mmCIF file of C-alpha atoms in Angstrom:
data_model
loop_
_atom_site.group_PDB
_atom_site.id
_atom_site.type_symbol
_atom_site.label_atom_id
_atom_site.label_comp_id
_atom_site.label_asym_id
_atom_site.label_seq_id
_atom_site.Cartn_x
_atom_site.Cartn_y
_atom_site.Cartn_z
ATOM 1 C CA GLU A 17 0.000 0.000 0.000
ATOM 2 C CA ILE A 18 1.214 3.467 -0.827
ATOM 3 C CA GLN A 19 2.473 5.646 2.008
ATOM 4 C CA LEU A 20 2.959 9.401 2.041
ATOM 5 C CA LEU A 21 5.571 11.233 4.094
ATOM 6 C CA GLU A 22 5.522 15.005 4.455
ATOM 7 C CA SER A 23 8.481 17.135 5.434
ATOM 8 C CA GLY A 24 9.579 20.755 5.433
ATOM 9 C CA GLY A 25 7.391 22.221 8.146
ATOM 10 C CA GLY A 26 8.728 24.531 10.809
ATOM 11 C CA LEU A 27 8.665 27.989 12.321
ATOM 12 C CA VAL A 28 8.748 30.921 9.902
ATOM 13 C CA GLN A 29 8.259 34.649 10.338
ATOM 14 C CA PRO A 30 5.300 36.477 8.804
ATOM 15 C CA GLY A 31 6.087 37.308 5.206
ATOM 16 C CA GLY A 32 8.510 34.426 4.943
ATOM 17 C CA SER A 33 8.575 31.366 2.702
ATOM 18 C CA LEU A 34 8.654 27.617 3.169
ATOM 19 C CA ARG A 35 8.539 24.601 0.886
ATOM 20 C CA LEU A 36 6.746 21.451 1.923
ATOM 21 C CA SER A 37 7.496 18.084 0.370
ATOM 22 C CA CYS A 38 5.466 14.896 0.246
ATOM 23 C CA THR A 39 7.217 11.726 -0.869
ATOM 24 C CA ALA A 40 5.216 8.679 -1.899
ATOM 25 C CA SER A 41 6.301 5.093 -1.620
ATOM 26 C CA GLY A 42 5.176 2.619 -4.218
ATOM 27 C CA SER A 43 4.700 2.881 -7.951
ATOM 28 C CA ALA A 44 2.389 4.691 -10.353
ATOM 29 C CA PHE A 45 2.682 8.007 -8.509
ATOM 30 C CA ASN A 46 2.273 9.803 -11.805
ATOM 31 C CA THR A 47 -1.219 8.355 -12.266
ATOM 32 C CA TYR A 48 -2.614 9.875 -9.090
ATOM 33 C CA ALA A 49 -3.958 13.358 -8.547
ATOM 34 C CA MET A 50 -2.705 14.768 -5.265
ATOM 35 C CA THR A 51 -3.778 17.445 -2.858
ATOM 36 C CA TRP A 52 -2.731 19.485 0.159
ATOM 37 C CA VAL A 53 -5.186 19.920 3.037
ATOM 38 C CA ARG A 54 -4.489 21.907 6.189
ATOM 39 C CA GLN A 55 -5.907 22.077 9.676
ATOM 40 C CA GLY A 56 -5.323 25.010 11.964
ATOM 41 C CA PRO A 57 -4.987 24.420 15.716
ATOM 42 C CA GLY A 58 -8.356 23.285 17.013
ATOM 43 C CA LYS A 59 -9.986 23.952 13.655
ATOM 44 C CA GLY A 60 -11.560 21.996 10.839
ATOM 45 C CA LEU A 61 -10.109 20.753 7.587
ATOM 46 C CA GLU A 62 -9.330 23.245 4.825
ATOM 47 C CA TRP A 63 -8.628 22.143 1.264
ATOM 48 C CA VAL A 64 -5.589 24.081 -0.008
ATOM 49 C CA SER A 65 -4.493 22.933 -3.448
ATOM 50 C CA GLU A 66 -4.468 20.039 -5.908
ATOM 51 C CA MET A 67 -2.581 18.810 -8.932
ATOM 52 C CA SER A 68 -3.353 16.168 -11.539
ATOM 53 C CA GLY A 69 -1.061 13.199 -12.045
ATOM 54 C CA SER A 70 0.622 14.722 -15.082
ATOM 55 C CA GLY A 71 0.904 18.106 -13.403
ATOM 56 C CA GLY A 72 -1.131 19.768 -16.123
ATOM 57 C CA ARG A 73 -4.059 20.759 -13.959
ATOM 58 C CA THR A 74 -3.973 22.635 -10.672
ATOM 59 C CA GLY A 75 -6.384 24.294 -8.279
ATOM 60 C CA TYR A 76 -6.079 26.566 -5.256
ATOM 61 C CA ALA A 77 -8.187 27.817 -2.395
ATOM 62 C CA ASP A 78 -8.881 31.551 -2.564
ATOM 63 C CA SER A 79 -7.081 31.976 0.755
ATOM 64 C CA VAL A 80 -3.743 30.881 -0.769
ATOM 65 C CA LYS A 81 -4.086 31.814 -4.435
ATOM 66 C CA GLY A 82 -1.145 33.877 -5.598
ATOM 67 C CA ARG A 83 0.926 32.968 -2.532
ATOM 68 C CA PHE A 84 1.192 29.159 -2.706
ATOM 69 C CA THR A 85 2.346 27.059 -5.659
ATOM 70 C CA ILE A 86 1.832 23.324 -5.985
ATOM 71 C CA SER A 87 4.170 21.227 -8.098
ATOM 72 C CA ARG A 88 5.358 17.656 -8.453
ATOM 73 C CA ASP A 89 8.364 15.704 -9.658
ATOM 74 C CA ASN A 90 7.079 12.336 -10.778
ATOM 75 C CA SER A 91 10.626 11.019 -11.271
ATOM 76 C CA LYS A 92 11.098 11.485 -7.524
ATOM 77 C CA ASN A 93 7.572 10.478 -6.457
ATOM 78 C CA THR A 94 7.330 13.836 -4.714
ATOM 79 C CA LEU A 95 4.681 16.535 -4.378
ATOM 80 C CA TYR A 96 5.597 20.050 -3.265
ATOM 81 C CA LEU A 97 3.895 23.092 -1.848
ATOM 82 C CA GLN A 98 5.853 26.324 -2.135
ATOM 83 C CA MET A 99 4.445 28.809 0.346
ATOM 84 C CA SER A 100 5.338 32.488 0.303
ATOM 85 C CA SER A 101 4.079 35.695 1.930
ATOM 86 C CA LEU A 102 3.105 33.572 4.892
ATOM 87 C CA ARG A 103 0.609 34.901 7.412
ATOM 88 C CA ALA A 104 -0.289 33.934 10.957
ATOM 89 C CA GLU A 105 -3.492 32.369 9.645
ATOM 90 C CA ASP A 106 -1.440 29.904 7.582
ATOM 91 C CA THR A 107 -0.353 28.253 10.831
ATOM 92 C CA ALA A 108 -1.599 24.672 10.575
ATOM 93 C CA THR A 109 -0.790 21.038 10.138
ATOM 94 C CA TYR A 110 -0.448 20.413 6.420
ATOM 95 C CA TYR A 111 -1.421 17.030 5.049
ATOM 96 C CA CYS A 112 -0.737 15.711 1.607
ATOM 97 C CA ALA A 113 -3.231 13.198 0.306
ATOM 98 C CA GLN A 114 -3.848 11.070 -2.740
ATOM 99 C CA TYR A 115 -7.145 11.112 -4.573
ATOM 100 C CA PHE A 116 -8.964 7.794 -4.528
ATOM 101 C CA GLN A 117 -8.543 5.949 -7.828
ATOM 102 C CA GLY A 118 -6.571 8.932 -9.067
ATOM 103 C CA SER A 119 -9.707 11.000 -9.657
ATOM 104 C CA PHE A 120 -10.505 14.437 -8.254
ATOM 105 C CA TYR A 121 -14.115 13.310 -7.833
ATOM 106 C CA TYR A 122 -13.778 10.499 -5.308
ATOM 107 C CA GLY A 123 -12.185 12.061 -2.258
ATOM 108 C CA MET A 124 -8.791 11.269 -0.720
ATOM 109 C CA ASP A 125 -8.044 7.770 0.509
ATOM 110 C CA VAL A 126 -4.351 7.935 1.402
ATOM 111 C CA TRP A 127 -3.004 10.616 3.741
ATOM 112 C CA GLY A 128 0.347 11.499 5.170
ATOM 113 C CA GLN A 129 0.917 12.040 8.861
ATOM 114 C CA GLY A 130 1.087 15.816 8.442
ATOM 115 C CA THR A 131 3.772 18.443 8.892
ATOM 116 C CA THR A 132 3.341 21.485 11.105
ATOM 117 C CA VAL A 133 3.847 25.044 9.914
ATOM 118 C CA THR A 134 3.935 27.855 12.455
ATOM 119 C CA VAL A 135 3.983 31.458 11.270
ATOM 120 C CA SER A 136 5.055 33.734 14.079
ATOM 121 C CA SER A 137 7.567 36.436 14.902
ATOM 122 C CA ASP B 1299 -17.112 29.101 -4.447
ATOM 123 C CA MET B 1300 -19.150 26.214 -3.124
ATOM 124 C CA GLN B 1301 -20.157 26.427 0.529
ATOM 125 C CA MET B 1302 -20.787 23.294 2.557
ATOM 126 C CA THR B 1303 -22.972 23.612 5.640
ATOM 127 C CA GLN B 1304 -22.740 20.668 8.006
ATOM 128 C CA SER B 1305 -24.948 20.105 11.041
ATOM 129 C CA PRO B 1306 -24.970 19.630 13.897
ATOM 130 C CA SER B 1307 -21.531 20.898 14.922
ATOM 131 C CA SER B 1308 -21.508 18.408 17.774
ATOM 132 C CA LEU B 1309 -23.684 15.728 19.274
ATOM 133 C CA SER B 1310 -23.641 13.361 22.214
ATOM 134 C CA ALA B 1311 -24.746 9.785 21.783
ATOM 135 C CA SER B 1312 -24.562 6.397 23.429
ATOM 136 C CA VAL B 1313 -23.162 3.125 22.163
ATOM 137 C CA GLY B 1314 -25.798 1.481 20.010
ATOM 138 C CA ASP B 1315 -27.508 4.717 18.999
ATOM 139 C CA ARG B 1316 -28.331 5.763 15.470
ATOM 140 C CA VAL B 1317 -26.620 9.013 14.543
ATOM 141 C CA ALA B 1318 -27.319 11.242 11.549
ATOM 142 C CA ILE B 1319 -25.303 14.185 10.228
ATOM 143 C CA THR B 1320 -26.445 16.411 7.398
ATOM 144 C CA CYS B 1321 -24.486 18.373 4.839
ATOM 145 C CA ARG B 1322 -25.922 20.973 2.492
ATOM 146 C CA ALA B 1323 -24.174 22.383 -0.569
ATOM 147 C CA SER B 1324 -24.750 25.939 -1.727
ATOM 148 C CA GLN B 1325 -25.371 24.627 -5.246
ATOM 149 C CA SER B 1326 -25.912 21.250 -6.829
ATOM 150 C CA ILE B 1327 -22.927 18.908 -6.670
ATOM 151 C CA SER B 1328 -24.691 15.854 -8.124
ATOM 152 C CA ASN B 1329 -23.405 12.984 -5.954
ATOM 153 C CA TYR B 1330 -19.826 14.237 -5.565
ATOM 154 C CA LEU B 1331 -19.875 14.192 -1.802
ATOM 155 C CA ASN B 1332 -17.460 12.420 0.525
ATOM 156 C CA TRP B 1333 -17.456 11.680 4.239
ATOM 157 C CA TYR B 1334 -14.393 11.396 6.472
ATOM 158 C CA GLN B 1335 -13.710 10.368 10.038
ATOM 159 C CA GLN B 1336 -10.936 12.042 12.006
ATOM 160 C CA LYS B 1337 -9.625 11.167 15.437
ATOM 161 C CA PRO B 1338 -7.482 13.547 17.535
ATOM 162 C CA GLY B 1339 -3.918 13.821 16.272
ATOM 163 C CA LYS B 1340 -4.599 11.625 13.258
ATOM 164 C CA ALA B 1341 -5.140 12.198 9.573
ATOM 165 C CA PRO B 1342 -8.692 11.918 8.242
ATOM 166 C CA LYS B 1343 -9.972 8.601 6.923
ATOM 167 C CA LEU B 1344 -12.218 8.347 3.882
ATOM 168 C CA LEU B 1345 -15.387 6.417 4.708
ATOM 169 C CA ILE B 1346 -17.826 7.181 1.902
ATOM 170 C CA TYR B 1347 -17.400 8.630 -1.575
ATOM 171 C CA GLU B 1348 -19.909 9.587 -4.257
ATOM 172 C CA ALA B 1349 -22.463 10.234 -1.516
ATOM 173 C CA SER B 1350 -23.280 6.602 -0.793
ATOM 174 C CA ARG B 1351 -20.423 4.316 -1.843
ATOM 175 C CA LEU B 1352 -18.735 2.670 1.100
ATOM 176 C CA ARG B 1353 -15.001 2.445 0.769
ATOM 177 C CA SER B 1354 -13.714 -1.120 0.972
ATOM 178 C CA GLY B 1355 -13.057 -2.221 4.537
ATOM 179 C CA VAL B 1356 -15.339 0.353 6.119
ATOM 180 C CA PRO B 1357 -17.998 -1.217 8.380
ATOM 181 C CA SER B 1358 -21.510 -1.381 6.972
ATOM 182 C CA ARG B 1359 -22.946 0.519 9.953
ATOM 183 C CA PHE B 1360 -21.754 3.633 8.123
ATOM 184 C CA SER B 1361 -23.941 4.823 5.261
ATOM 185 C CA GLY B 1362 -24.573 7.885 3.162
ATOM 186 C CA SER B 1363 -27.385 9.193 1.019
ATOM 187 C CA GLY B 1364 -28.464 12.205 -0.957
ATOM 188 C CA SER B 1365 -27.825 14.017 -4.204
ATOM 189 C CA GLY B 1366 -27.935 17.536 -5.526
ATOM 190 C CA THR B 1367 -27.593 19.779 -2.483
ATOM 191 C CA ASP B 1368 -28.715 17.705 0.513
ATOM 192 C CA PHE B 1369 -26.845 14.781 1.984
ATOM 193 C CA THR B 1370 -27.012 12.623 5.089
ATOM 194 C CA PHE B 1371 -24.405 10.477 6.813
ATOM 195 C CA THR B 1372 -25.685 7.835 9.220
ATOM 196 C CA ILE B 1373 -24.088 5.541 11.754
ATOM 197 C CA THR B 1374 -26.461 2.730 12.685
ATOM 198 C CA GLY B 1375 -25.445 1.165 15.976
ATOM 199 C CA LEU B 1376 -22.729 3.504 17.250
ATOM 200 C CA GLN B 1377 -19.606 1.695 18.448
ATOM 201 C CA PRO B 1378 -16.956 2.918 20.932
ATOM 202 C CA ASP B 1379 -14.464 3.316 18.075
ATOM 203 C CA ASP B 1380 -16.834 5.714 16.278
ATOM 204 C CA PHE B 1381 -16.433 8.612 18.683
ATOM 205 C CA ALA B 1382 -14.612 11.087 16.465
ATOM 206 C CA THR B 1383 -15.145 14.127 14.258
ATOM 207 C CA TYR B 1384 -16.809 13.667 10.871
ATOM 208 C CA TYR B 1385 -16.456 15.916 7.843
ATOM 209 C CA CYS B 1386 -18.272 16.123 4.550
ATOM 210 C CA GLN B 1387 -16.423 17.340 1.463
ATOM 211 C CA GLN B 1388 -17.678 18.222 -1.990
ATOM 212 C CA SER B 1389 -15.545 16.963 -4.856
ATOM 213 C CA SER B 1390 -17.587 18.377 -7.716
ATOM 214 C CA SER B 1391 -15.223 21.264 -8.399
ATOM 215 C CA ALA B 1392 -12.212 23.086 -7.001
ATOM 216 C CA PRO B 1393 -11.920 24.414 -4.359
ATOM 217 C CA ARG B 1394 -13.134 21.082 -2.947
ATOM 218 C CA THR B 1395 -14.495 22.480 0.271
ATOM 219 C CA PHE B 1396 -15.122 20.685 3.533
ATOM 220 C CA GLY B 1397 -17.982 21.114 5.918
ATOM 221 C CA GLN B 1398 -17.243 22.526 9.363
ATOM 222 C CA GLY B 1399 -17.207 19.093 10.997
ATOM 223 C CA THR B 1400 -19.388 17.258 13.498
ATOM 224 C CA ARG B 1401 -17.895 16.061 16.737
ATOM 225 C CA VAL B 1402 -19.525 12.882 18.040
ATOM 226 C CA ASP B 1403 -18.849 12.244 21.698
ATOM 227 C CA ILE B 1404 -20.078 9.972 24.428
ATOM 228 C CA LYS B 1405 -23.279 10.875 26.261
#
């Protein structure tokens, strides 16, 4: 079964940048659409961004559009989230997840353990 | 953007109870509605996709129904392992928004 491992979280000052990575074990990574979902402390789930398996299609939440960029390197089985102009409200645990059966329409069936981003001076 | 309104925000129930959670979309999403379970400190777990399709390995006491804008998630015969927070999510279009969550705790 595929496993996802996020990394790159940490403490960053407001206005700063950070890049998250999500590395997948197993094969056929390039056939799966992937997503980033975040959860602020004590809060609910917030969908952040997604990318198709080929990388040709992306989507962003309004709250991060223009500040975050999703990308992937299928040769490395890795998904990225480049975050810039970070704000206090971006503080959260960030999960990467794989769409069920590779389709945007079926929800996410494989999740990483999450990586924590704290934006504070 | 699509808004998902989930209710109630919390409920208390006993083992063996039947529990129902509703989710309403601000516009029609056909049957592109998913339900997740999340326990404290853990990643969410997909239980139901396409409104009513049970993911393999998920107990049959979990069920979902609805289409268009109104959806219901039901647990029939609540078990101790089911005390958790549940989220709906629309997957019709990006941004694929979640509901606010429903915390199910022990009465």
